Amino acid sequence: MASAFDPVRFLPDDLLARLRERAPVHDRDNTFPNDDLDDLRAAGYLGILAPEELGGAGLSLAEAAVLQQRLAGAAPATALAVNMHLVWTGVAKVLRDRGLDDLEFVLRGAAEGEVFAFGISEAGNDLVLFGSDTEAAPDGDGGYRFTGTKIFTSLSPVWDHLGVHGLDTTSPDAPKMVFAFLDRDESIVPRDDWNTMGMRGTQSRTTELHGAHARPDRVVRRLDPGPQPDPLVFGIFAVFEILLASVYTGIARRALDLAVDTARARRSKKTGASYAADPDIRWRIADMALAYDALPPQIAALSDDVDARVDHGARWFSLLAGLKHRAVTAAKTVVDDAMLVGGGSSYFATTELSRLYRDVLAGQFHPSDPESAHSALATAWLGPVDA
């Protein structure tokens, strides 16, 4: 019988304490948490989704989601940055579980401590995975050169390999969406332009591609533009949404814990009673708990379904978009309420709640955004709008 999964084994309390201590420093100084990455790499965290035979921990997506919730409770920006690496390893796992070893090099590299970054987002491109403004020009030998601009490229200062997509408009069978991995070199220029309200430690800088080359063995897909049933596209969407939901759920849990600690520590000058006995405070914290408690089971259920290769058919995309949307909106509500429980002191920029308040706002900008999530759910339940 397999031993029970123990999150503390992979993220021990002393490691989380170090990450939590550094988080406000990286937020204040707008710097990347290199020490956090070093500690996580040493702990084998980059390879948690790689199978044991390739040197990884062999965890399931559901187990990785639990760890990301735990990590986000200590250092949200670190968790979000590492998320983008775990997305690619998760996609590689999804493919491997389905008998496809297209991304085995990702799993091997991650197990050895290499960092993979997510270079898909483009300004104004609401097609996301289904279209691209980046040019993918064939090199004549099976490889491609990519020219364009990617935004929100987390891990910008430290990644070893960047997973990107672009549009091939010149091949005989064009147009084709090309997915490939690039190695860092001088043709890839990250701008030093990350100066945001929150999630500052992710250093998700704009990235310019100037004919960046992907060799033939790193070109992993050529697909028709538009929605596709390809396992790579499903894997990206599924792992991205589940792990994002996990990060913001971890933030919600931390805000709830801080609110509980505050309520127990504060006493009313008027009555002398603990705030934990105040009926209004109790109602507010109960509301926070009601919102938070719904999230981990949803994440676990959909993660298990991905791991078990459950066939939800066309419902998959609305289920995943809905999960991410609910996690982000619930987390924001929980943090809002935690600020009120904390009182006026929470408004000071040096408090952890103030940082969580800014960090949680980033969730609404990740795909699926509120508009696309509602569109996916409306189509799932009502069908497409008649032309």
mmCIF file of C-alpha atoms in Angstrom:
data_model
loop_
_atom_site.group_PDB
_atom_site.id
_atom_site.type_symbol
_atom_site.label_atom_id
_atom_site.label_comp_id
_atom_site.label_asym_id
_atom_site.label_seq_id
_atom_site.Cartn_x
_atom_site.Cartn_y
_atom_site.Cartn_z
ATOM 1 C CA MET A 1 0.000 0.000 0.000
ATOM 2 C CA ALA A 2 1.330 3.467 -0.931
ATOM 3 C CA SER A 3 2.173 5.740 1.946
ATOM 4 C CA ALA A 4 -0.120 8.700 2.603
ATOM 5 C CA PHE A 5 0.874 11.972 0.985
ATOM 6 C CA ASP A 6 2.549 14.301 3.498
ATOM 7 C CA PRO A 7 2.776 17.945 2.344
ATOM 8 C CA VAL A 8 5.205 18.752 5.160
ATOM 9 C CA ARG A 9 7.745 16.370 3.649
ATOM 10 C CA PHE A 10 8.040 18.579 0.568
ATOM 11 C CA LEU A 11 7.409 21.939 2.240
ATOM 12 C CA PRO A 12 8.558 21.693 5.860
ATOM 13 C CA ASP A 13 7.554 24.366 8.336
ATOM 14 C CA ASP A 14 11.081 25.794 8.651
ATOM 15 C CA LEU A 15 11.316 26.265 4.881
ATOM 16 C CA LEU A 16 7.949 28.022 4.785
ATOM 17 C CA ALA A 17 9.027 30.252 7.655
ATOM 18 C CA ARG A 18 12.092 31.379 5.676
ATOM 19 C CA LEU A 19 9.987 32.056 2.589
ATOM 20 C CA ARG A 20 7.397 33.986 4.617
ATOM 21 C CA GLU A 21 10.128 36.126 6.161
ATOM 22 C CA ARG A 22 11.575 37.017 2.752
ATOM 23 C CA ALA A 23 8.251 37.722 1.013
ATOM 24 C CA PRO A 24 7.779 41.305 2.271
ATOM 25 C CA VAL A 25 11.375 42.143 1.363
ATOM 26 C CA HIS A 26 10.934 41.084 -2.264
ATOM 27 C CA ASP A 27 7.604 42.897 -2.389
ATOM 28 C CA ARG A 28 9.162 46.093 -1.013
ATOM 29 C CA ASP A 29 12.299 45.952 -3.167
ATOM 30 C CA ASN A 30 10.596 44.594 -6.302
ATOM 31 C CA THR A 31 13.130 41.767 -6.604
ATOM 32 C CA PHE A 32 13.028 38.132 -7.622
ATOM 33 C CA PRO A 33 13.222 35.634 -4.716
ATOM 34 C CA ASN A 34 16.414 33.859 -5.767
ATOM 35 C CA ASP A 35 16.935 32.420 -2.288
ATOM 36 C CA ASP A 36 13.430 30.939 -2.364
ATOM 37 C CA LEU A 37 14.122 29.280 -5.697
ATOM 38 C CA ASP A 38 17.434 27.904 -4.424
ATOM 39 C CA ASP A 39 15.718 26.424 -1.368
ATOM 40 C CA LEU A 40 12.896 24.929 -3.423
ATOM 41 C CA ARG A 41 15.324 23.483 -5.952
ATOM 42 C CA ALA A 42 17.371 21.911 -3.155
ATOM 43 C CA ALA A 43 14.171 20.395 -1.757
ATOM 44 C CA GLY A 44 13.394 18.806 -5.139
ATOM 45 C CA TYR A 45 10.302 20.956 -5.554
ATOM 46 C CA LEU A 46 10.899 21.719 -9.234
ATOM 47 C CA GLY A 47 10.562 18.004 -10.005
ATOM 48 C CA ILE A 48 7.536 17.115 -7.893
ATOM 49 C CA LEU A 49 5.495 16.180 -10.974
ATOM 50 C CA ALA A 50 8.280 14.261 -12.714
ATOM 51 C CA PRO A 51 8.066 10.476 -12.294
ATOM 52 C CA GLU A 52 10.442 8.778 -9.908
ATOM 53 C CA GLU A 53 12.142 6.859 -12.715
ATOM 54 C CA LEU A 54 13.207 10.194 -14.222
ATOM 55 C CA GLY A 55 14.478 11.524 -10.893
ATOM 56 C CA GLY A 56 11.346 13.329 -9.703
ATOM 57 C CA ALA A 57 8.958 12.846 -6.805
ATOM 58 C CA GLY A 58 6.192 11.240 -8.878
ATOM 59 C CA LEU A 59 3.395 13.279 -7.312
ATOM 60 C CA SER A 60 -0.086 13.575 -8.772
ATOM 61 C CA LEU A 61 -1.555 16.846 -9.970
ATOM 62 C CA ALA A 62 -3.886 16.763 -6.961
ATOM 63 C CA GLU A 63 -0.912 16.499 -4.608
ATOM 64 C CA ALA A 64 0.944 19.306 -6.374
ATOM 65 C CA ALA A 65 -2.171 21.472 -6.003
ATOM 66 C CA VAL A 66 -2.140 20.908 -2.238
ATOM 67 C CA LEU A 67 1.534 21.906 -2.094
ATOM 68 C CA GLN A 68 0.906 25.067 -4.092
ATOM 69 C CA GLN A 69 -1.822 26.082 -1.650
ATOM 70 C CA ARG A 70 0.631 25.566 1.202
ATOM 71 C CA LEU A 71 3.405 27.484 -0.567
ATOM 72 C CA ALA A 72 1.102 30.391 -1.469
ATOM 73 C CA GLY A 73 0.129 30.787 2.172
ATOM 74 C CA ALA A 74 3.752 31.609 2.945
ATOM 75 C CA ALA A 75 4.935 33.479 -0.163
ATOM 76 C CA PRO A 76 2.270 34.164 -2.803
ATOM 77 C CA ALA A 77 4.614 35.639 -5.404
ATOM 78 C CA THR A 78 7.053 32.755 -5.075
ATOM 79 C CA ALA A 79 4.183 30.298 -5.453
ATOM 80 C CA LEU A 80 2.834 32.076 -8.527
ATOM 81 C CA ALA A 81 6.276 32.215 -10.130
ATOM 82 C CA VAL A 82 6.956 28.515 -9.504
ATOM 83 C CA ASN A 83 3.423 27.819 -10.749
ATOM 84 C CA MET A 84 4.451 28.690 -14.275
ATOM 85 C CA HIS A 85 7.267 26.145 -14.146
ATOM 86 C CA LEU A 86 4.930 23.542 -12.686
ATOM 87 C CA VAL A 87 2.447 24.197 -15.481
ATOM 88 C CA TRP A 88 4.899 22.827 -18.042
ATOM 89 C CA THR A 89 5.853 19.852 -15.880
ATOM 90 C CA GLY A 90 2.157 19.228 -15.299
ATOM 91 C CA VAL A 91 1.470 19.312 -19.033
ATOM 92 C CA ALA A 92 4.326 16.866 -19.551
ATOM 93 C CA LYS A 93 2.749 14.590 -16.942
ATOM 94 C CA VAL A 94 -0.694 14.849 -18.567
ATOM 95 C CA LEU A 95 0.828 13.778 -21.888
ATOM 96 C CA ARG A 96 2.902 10.985 -20.333
ATOM 97 C CA ASP A 97 -0.152 9.641 -18.496
ATOM 98 C CA ARG A 98 -1.818 9.380 -21.899
ATOM 99 C CA GLY A 99 1.092 7.527 -23.497
ATOM 100 C CA LEU A 100 2.746 10.579 -25.073
ATOM 101 C CA ASP A 101 6.363 11.354 -24.232
ATOM 102 C CA ASP A 102 6.623 14.553 -26.291
ATOM 103 C CA LEU A 103 7.724 16.533 -23.227
ATOM 104 C CA GLU A 104 9.915 13.966 -21.493
ATOM 105 C CA PHE A 105 12.788 16.441 -21.760
ATOM 106 C CA VAL A 106 10.769 18.822 -19.569
ATOM 107 C CA LEU A 107 10.335 16.188 -16.866
ATOM 108 C CA ARG A 108 13.998 15.192 -16.985
ATOM 109 C CA GLY A 109 15.154 18.795 -16.903
ATOM 110 C CA ALA A 110 12.851 19.732 -14.032
ATOM 111 C CA ALA A 111 14.039 16.753 -11.988
ATOM 112 C CA GLU A 112 17.599 18.026 -12.504
ATOM 113 C CA GLY A 113 16.664 21.512 -11.302
ATOM 114 C CA GLU A 114 16.163 23.290 -14.625
ATOM 115 C CA VAL A 115 13.528 26.034 -14.753
ATOM 116 C CA PHE A 116 10.862 26.180 -17.459
ATOM 117 C CA ALA A 117 8.902 29.396 -17.993
ATOM 118 C CA PHE A 118 5.553 30.066 -19.642
ATOM 119 C CA GLY A 119 5.764 32.405 -22.644
ATOM 120 C CA ILE A 120 2.260 32.335 -24.100
ATOM 121 C CA SER A 121 0.476 35.582 -23.138
ATOM 122 C CA GLU A 122 0.496 38.460 -25.632
ATOM 123 C CA ALA A 123 -0.925 41.954 -25.264
ATOM 124 C CA GLY A 124 -4.453 42.142 -26.654
ATOM 125 C CA ASN A 125 -4.529 38.482 -27.744
ATOM 126 C CA ASP A 126 -7.764 37.120 -26.300
ATOM 127 C CA LEU A 127 -7.391 33.974 -28.424
ATOM 128 C CA VAL A 128 -4.668 32.889 -25.955
ATOM 129 C CA LEU A 129 -3.784 29.289 -26.937
ATOM 130 C CA PHE A 130 -5.781 29.394 -30.166
ATOM 131 C CA GLY A 131 -3.952 32.210 -31.944
ATOM 132 C CA SER A 132 -0.779 34.253 -31.760
ATOM 133 C CA ASP A 133 0.696 37.539 -32.933
ATOM 134 C CA THR A 134 4.175 36.016 -32.716
ATOM 135 C CA GLU A 135 5.730 34.966 -36.016
ATOM 136 C CA ALA A 136 6.958 31.368 -36.178
ATOM 137 C CA ALA A 137 9.223 31.118 -39.216
ATOM 138 C CA PRO A 138 10.434 27.649 -40.288
ATOM 139 C CA ASP A 139 14.222 27.372 -40.482
ATOM 140 C CA GLY A 140 14.171 24.737 -43.242
ATOM 141 C CA ASP A 141 15.478 21.957 -41.004
ATOM 142 C CA GLY A 142 12.405 21.315 -38.857
ATOM 143 C CA GLY A 143 13.083 24.068 -36.355
ATOM 144 C CA TYR A 144 11.521 27.510 -36.013
ATOM 145 C CA ARG A 145 12.534 31.096 -35.316
ATOM 146 C CA PHE A 146 10.118 33.115 -33.213
ATOM 147 C CA THR A 147 9.713 36.877 -33.461
ATOM 148 C CA GLY A 148 7.253 38.733 -31.266
ATOM 149 C CA THR A 149 6.543 39.998 -27.782
ATOM 150 C CA LYS A 150 5.272 37.981 -24.820
ATOM 151 C CA ILE A 151 3.896 39.538 -21.651
ATOM 152 C CA PHE A 152 3.626 38.364 -18.035
ATOM 153 C CA THR A 153 6.630 36.064 -18.411
ATOM 154 C CA SER A 154 7.106 34.938 -14.814
ATOM 155 C CA LEU A 155 10.560 33.744 -13.721
ATOM 156 C CA SER A 156 12.126 36.167 -16.225
ATOM 157 C CA PRO A 157 15.473 36.536 -14.417
ATOM 158 C CA VAL A 158 16.071 32.821 -13.901
ATOM 159 C CA TRP A 159 14.415 30.550 -16.458
ATOM 160 C CA ASP A 160 16.501 28.110 -18.488
ATOM 161 C CA HIS A 161 13.872 27.249 -21.107
ATOM 162 C CA LEU A 162 10.862 29.224 -22.349
ATOM 163 C CA GLY A 163 7.794 27.466 -23.729
ATOM 164 C CA VAL A 164 6.193 29.633 -26.428
ATOM 165 C CA HIS A 165 3.739 29.548 -29.280
ATOM 166 C CA GLY A 166 3.622 31.400 -32.585
ATOM 167 C CA LEU A 167 1.888 31.381 -35.959
ATOM 168 C CA ASP A 168 3.485 29.833 -39.046
ATOM 169 C CA THR A 169 2.030 31.586 -42.108
ATOM 170 C CA THR A 170 4.571 30.477 -44.727
ATOM 171 C CA SER A 171 4.662 26.662 -44.766
ATOM 172 C CA PRO A 172 2.681 24.873 -47.511
ATOM 173 C CA ASP A 173 0.108 23.712 -44.943
ATOM 174 C CA ALA A 174 -0.084 27.114 -43.207
ATOM 175 C CA PRO A 175 -1.494 28.591 -41.104
ATOM 176 C CA LYS A 176 -0.260 26.486 -38.200
ATOM 177 C CA MET A 177 0.090 27.209 -34.508
ATOM 178 C CA VAL A 178 3.570 26.143 -33.423
ATOM 179 C CA PHE A 179 4.395 25.247 -29.809
ATOM 180 C CA ALA A 180 8.076 24.970 -28.948
ATOM 181 C CA PHE A 181 10.729 25.516 -26.294
ATOM 182 C CA LEU A 182 13.544 28.041 -26.490
ATOM 183 C CA ASP A 183 16.860 28.080 -24.666
ATOM 184 C CA ARG A 184 17.967 31.396 -23.194
ATOM 185 C CA ASP A 185 20.295 33.364 -25.477
ATOM 186 C CA GLU A 186 20.862 36.910 -26.763
ATOM 187 C CA SER A 187 17.912 36.703 -29.188
ATOM 188 C CA ILE A 188 15.557 36.747 -26.185
ATOM 189 C CA VAL A 189 15.404 40.095 -24.387
ATOM 190 C CA PRO A 190 13.455 40.456 -21.122
ATOM 191 C CA ARG A 191 12.528 44.060 -20.386
ATOM 192 C CA ASP A 192 13.046 45.344 -16.870
ATOM 193 C CA ASP A 193 9.455 46.620 -16.721
ATOM 194 C CA TRP A 194 7.825 44.722 -13.827
ATOM 195 C CA ASN A 195 6.578 47.342 -11.369
ATOM 196 C CA THR A 196 3.127 46.294 -10.206
ATOM 197 C CA MET A 197 0.767 46.650 -7.260
ATOM 198 C CA GLY A 198 1.306 43.096 -6.075
ATOM 199 C CA MET A 199 2.891 39.750 -6.939
ATOM 200 C CA ARG A 200 6.065 41.752 -7.432
ATOM 201 C CA GLY A 201 8.415 38.866 -6.690
ATOM 202 C CA THR A 202 7.280 36.938 -9.770
ATOM 203 C CA GLN A 203 9.192 39.404 -11.977
ATOM 204 C CA SER A 204 6.827 38.579 -14.849
ATOM 205 C CA ARG A 205 8.536 40.832 -17.324
ATOM 206 C CA THR A 206 7.746 41.527 -20.967
ATOM 207 C CA THR A 207 9.896 39.325 -23.222
ATOM 208 C CA GLU A 208 11.012 40.237 -26.725
ATOM 209 C CA LEU A 209 11.750 37.426 -29.167
ATOM 210 C CA HIS A 210 14.102 38.433 -31.991
ATOM 211 C CA GLY A 211 14.265 35.371 -34.197
ATOM 212 C CA ALA A 212 14.696 33.125 -31.157
ATOM 213 C CA HIS A 213 15.462 29.604 -32.348
ATOM 214 C CA ALA A 214 13.750 26.371 -31.377
ATOM 215 C CA ARG A 215 15.619 23.351 -32.706
ATOM 216 C CA PRO A 216 13.589 20.534 -34.284
ATOM 217 C CA ASP A 217 13.531 18.333 -31.185
ATOM 218 C CA ARG A 218 12.041 21.205 -29.190
ATOM 219 C CA VAL A 219 9.141 21.829 -31.582
ATOM 220 C CA VAL A 220 6.388 19.896 -29.834
ATOM 221 C CA ARG A 221 3.224 20.711 -31.824
ATOM 222 C CA ARG A 222 1.971 22.178 -35.125
ATOM 223 C CA LEU A 223 -1.792 22.652 -34.919
ATOM 224 C CA ASP A 224 -4.499 24.418 -36.859
ATOM 225 C CA PRO A 225 -5.440 27.762 -35.271
ATOM 226 C CA GLY A 226 -8.559 27.759 -33.133
ATOM 227 C CA PRO A 227 -9.922 25.372 -30.493
ATOM 228 C CA GLN A 228 -8.303 21.948 -30.659
ATOM 229 C CA PRO A 229 -8.845 18.609 -28.881
ATOM 230 C CA ASP A 230 -5.091 17.999 -28.846
ATOM 231 C CA PRO A 231 -3.813 16.685 -25.482
ATOM 232 C CA LEU A 232 -1.190 19.443 -25.337
ATOM 233 C CA VAL A 233 -3.829 22.177 -25.476
ATOM 234 C CA PHE A 234 -5.991 20.353 -22.938
ATOM 235 C CA GLY A 235 -2.988 19.827 -20.676
ATOM 236 C CA ILE A 236 -1.972 23.488 -20.734
ATOM 237 C CA PHE A 237 -5.488 24.691 -19.961
ATOM 238 C CA ALA A 238 -6.184 22.089 -17.277
ATOM 239 C CA VAL A 239 -2.937 22.411 -15.343
ATOM 240 C CA PHE A 240 -2.820 26.193 -15.686
ATOM 241 C CA GLU A 241 -6.329 26.684 -14.290
ATOM 242 C CA ILE A 242 -5.983 24.134 -11.483
ATOM 243 C CA LEU A 243 -2.641 25.401 -10.219
ATOM 244 C CA LEU A 244 -3.747 29.042 -10.452
ATOM 245 C CA ALA A 245 -6.825 28.187 -8.411
ATOM 246 C CA SER A 246 -4.495 26.550 -5.901
ATOM 247 C CA VAL A 247 -2.337 29.652 -5.453
ATOM 248 C CA TYR A 248 -5.285 31.941 -4.794
ATOM 249 C CA THR A 249 -6.894 29.368 -2.523
ATOM 250 C CA GLY A 250 -3.672 29.370 -0.505
ATOM 251 C CA ILE A 251 -3.882 33.148 -0.209
ATOM 252 C CA ALA A 252 -7.477 32.860 0.997
ATOM 253 C CA ARG A 253 -6.465 30.355 3.663
ATOM 254 C CA ARG A 254 -3.662 32.590 4.920
ATOM 255 C CA ALA A 255 -5.995 35.606 5.101
ATOM 256 C CA LEU A 256 -8.538 33.539 7.042
ATOM 257 C CA ASP A 257 -5.858 32.361 9.486
ATOM 258 C CA LEU A 258 -4.657 35.930 10.015
ATOM 259 C CA ALA A 259 -8.223 37.119 10.634
ATOM 260 C CA VAL A 260 -8.771 34.378 13.224
ATOM 261 C CA ASP A 261 -5.492 35.244 14.983
ATOM 262 C CA THR A 262 -6.431 38.922 15.011
ATOM 263 C CA ALA A 263 -9.918 38.274 16.385
ATOM 264 C CA ARG A 264 -8.499 36.203 19.202
ATOM 265 C CA ALA A 265 -5.797 38.755 20.041
ATOM 266 C CA ARG A 266 -7.883 41.954 20.011
ATOM 267 C CA ARG A 267 -10.148 43.042 22.861
ATOM 268 C CA SER A 268 -12.858 45.654 22.840
ATOM 269 C CA LYS A 269 -12.132 48.773 24.883
ATOM 270 C CA LYS A 270 -15.875 49.198 25.330
ATOM 271 C CA THR A 271 -16.722 45.752 26.717
ATOM 272 C CA GLY A 272 -13.383 44.202 27.529
ATOM 273 C CA ALA A 273 -14.447 41.104 25.606
ATOM 274 C CA SER A 274 -12.370 39.368 22.959
ATOM 275 C CA TYR A 275 -13.210 40.224 19.359
ATOM 276 C CA ALA A 276 -13.589 36.459 18.899
ATOM 277 C CA ALA A 277 -16.816 36.786 20.928
ATOM 278 C CA ASP A 278 -18.176 39.724 18.924
ATOM 279 C CA PRO A 279 -21.193 38.485 16.904
ATOM 280 C CA ASP A 280 -20.389 40.673 13.901
ATOM 281 C CA ILE A 281 -16.786 39.472 13.778
ATOM 282 C CA ARG A 282 -17.922 35.886 14.195
ATOM 283 C CA TRP A 283 -20.373 36.280 11.312
ATOM 284 C CA ARG A 284 -17.692 37.796 9.088
ATOM 285 C CA ILE A 285 -15.172 35.046 9.821
ATOM 286 C CA ALA A 286 -17.863 32.408 9.299
ATOM 287 C CA ASP A 287 -18.566 33.930 5.871
ATOM 288 C CA MET A 288 -14.844 33.772 5.078
ATOM 289 C CA ALA A 289 -14.721 30.127 6.123
ATOM 290 C CA LEU A 290 -17.797 29.291 4.040
ATOM 291 C CA ALA A 291 -16.110 30.758 0.968
ATOM 292 C CA TYR A 292 -12.737 29.142 1.619
ATOM 293 C CA ASP A 293 -14.000 25.680 2.599
ATOM 294 C CA ALA A 294 -15.634 25.213 -0.801
ATOM 295 C CA LEU A 295 -12.375 25.629 -2.717
ATOM 296 C CA PRO A 296 -9.964 22.790 -1.759
ATOM 297 C CA PRO A 297 -12.525 20.023 -2.467
ATOM 298 C CA GLN A 298 -13.248 21.472 -5.903
ATOM 299 C CA ILE A 299 -9.554 21.643 -6.735
ATOM 300 C CA ALA A 300 -9.034 18.093 -5.489
ATOM 301 C CA ALA A 301 -11.981 16.746 -7.479
ATOM 302 C CA LEU A 302 -10.943 18.247 -10.828
ATOM 303 C CA SER A 303 -7.269 17.424 -10.243
ATOM 304 C CA ASP A 304 -8.208 13.804 -9.558
ATOM 305 C CA ASP A 305 -10.265 13.766 -12.741
ATOM 306 C CA VAL A 306 -7.293 14.966 -14.785
ATOM 307 C CA ASP A 307 -5.031 12.397 -13.129
ATOM 308 C CA ALA A 308 -7.585 9.632 -13.710
ATOM 309 C CA ARG A 309 -8.180 10.693 -17.334
ATOM 310 C CA VAL A 310 -11.914 11.197 -16.758
ATOM 311 C CA ASP A 311 -13.712 12.199 -19.952
ATOM 312 C CA HIS A 312 -15.826 15.295 -19.345
ATOM 313 C CA GLY A 313 -15.898 15.991 -23.070
ATOM 314 C CA ALA A 314 -16.790 19.544 -24.019
ATOM 315 C CA ARG A 315 -17.594 20.306 -20.362
ATOM 316 C CA TRP A 316 -13.913 20.262 -19.433
ATOM 317 C CA PHE A 317 -13.228 23.854 -20.399
ATOM 318 C CA SER A 318 -16.199 25.308 -18.538
ATOM 319 C CA LEU A 319 -15.390 23.220 -15.453
ATOM 320 C CA LEU A 320 -11.782 24.397 -15.407
ATOM 321 C CA ALA A 321 -12.562 28.034 -16.178
ATOM 322 C CA GLY A 322 -15.245 28.000 -13.494
ATOM 323 C CA LEU A 323 -12.859 26.564 -10.923
ATOM 324 C CA LYS A 324 -10.263 29.253 -11.522
ATOM 325 C CA HIS A 325 -12.872 32.027 -11.510
ATOM 326 C CA ARG A 326 -14.481 30.853 -8.267
ATOM 327 C CA ALA A 327 -11.133 30.500 -6.527
ATOM 328 C CA VAL A 328 -10.005 33.992 -7.506
ATOM 329 C CA THR A 329 -13.271 35.747 -6.647
ATOM 330 C CA ALA A 330 -13.664 33.859 -3.363
ATOM 331 C CA ALA A 331 -10.068 34.607 -2.395
ATOM 332 C CA LYS A 332 -10.550 38.304 -3.048
ATOM 333 C CA THR A 333 -13.704 38.331 -0.901
ATOM 334 C CA VAL A 334 -11.928 36.505 1.915
ATOM 335 C CA VAL A 335 -9.004 38.948 1.863
ATOM 336 C CA ASP A 336 -11.398 41.916 1.804
ATOM 337 C CA ASP A 337 -13.131 40.594 4.902
ATOM 338 C CA ALA A 338 -9.830 39.820 6.607
ATOM 339 C CA MET A 339 -8.842 43.457 6.162
ATOM 340 C CA LEU A 340 -12.030 44.531 7.939
ATOM 341 C CA VAL A 341 -11.451 42.092 10.782
ATOM 342 C CA GLY A 342 -7.907 43.394 11.084
ATOM 343 C CA GLY A 343 -9.099 46.959 11.409
ATOM 344 C CA GLY A 344 -7.274 50.150 10.507
ATOM 345 C CA SER A 345 -3.829 48.674 11.095
ATOM 346 C CA SER A 346 -4.341 46.439 8.045
ATOM 347 C CA TYR A 347 -4.242 49.558 5.891
ATOM 348 C CA PHE A 348 -0.552 50.064 6.590
ATOM 349 C CA ALA A 349 1.611 48.873 3.698
ATOM 350 C CA THR A 350 3.938 46.977 6.033
ATOM 351 C CA THR A 351 1.300 44.485 7.170
ATOM 352 C CA GLU A 352 0.986 41.030 5.658
ATOM 353 C CA LEU A 353 -2.723 41.536 5.017
ATOM 354 C CA SER A 354 -1.972 44.659 3.030
ATOM 355 C CA ARG A 355 0.372 42.639 0.821
ATOM 356 C CA LEU A 356 -2.155 39.826 0.413
ATOM 357 C CA TYR A 357 -4.754 42.447 -0.528
ATOM 358 C CA ARG A 358 -2.539 43.576 -3.394
ATOM 359 C CA ASP A 359 -1.364 40.110 -4.370
ATOM 360 C CA VAL A 360 -4.860 38.653 -4.688
ATOM 361 C CA LEU A 361 -5.822 41.294 -7.265
ATOM 362 C CA ALA A 362 -3.550 39.641 -9.833
ATOM 363 C CA GLY A 363 -5.899 36.684 -10.077
ATOM 364 C CA GLN A 364 -8.473 38.488 -12.184
ATOM 365 C CA PHE A 365 -5.956 39.120 -14.970
ATOM 366 C CA HIS A 366 -4.959 35.484 -15.569
ATOM 367 C CA PRO A 367 -6.823 33.445 -18.162
ATOM 368 C CA SER A 368 -9.618 32.612 -17.890
ATOM 369 C CA ASP A 369 -10.602 36.177 -17.049
ATOM 370 C CA PRO A 370 -14.141 36.873 -15.795
ATOM 371 C CA GLU A 371 -15.488 37.544 -19.289
ATOM 372 C CA SER A 372 -14.117 34.346 -20.844
ATOM 373 C CA ALA A 373 -15.135 32.263 -17.834
ATOM 374 C CA HIS A 374 -18.722 33.485 -18.041
ATOM 375 C CA SER A 375 -18.732 32.942 -21.806
ATOM 376 C CA ALA A 376 -17.529 29.357 -21.358
ATOM 377 C CA LEU A 377 -20.164 28.611 -18.724
ATOM 378 C CA ALA A 378 -22.957 30.252 -20.725
ATOM 379 C CA THR A 379 -22.029 28.224 -23.795
ATOM 380 C CA ALA A 380 -21.846 25.018 -21.756
ATOM 381 C CA TRP A 381 -25.330 25.498 -20.314
ATOM 382 C CA LEU A 382 -27.156 27.478 -23.028
ATOM 383 C CA GLY A 383 -25.259 26.522 -26.152
ATOM 384 C CA PRO A 384 -23.595 28.969 -28.560
ATOM 385 C CA VAL A 385 -25.303 32.218 -29.461
ATOM 386 C CA ASP A 386 -27.175 31.911 -32.740
ATOM 387 C CA ALA A 387 -25.488 33.700 -35.612
#
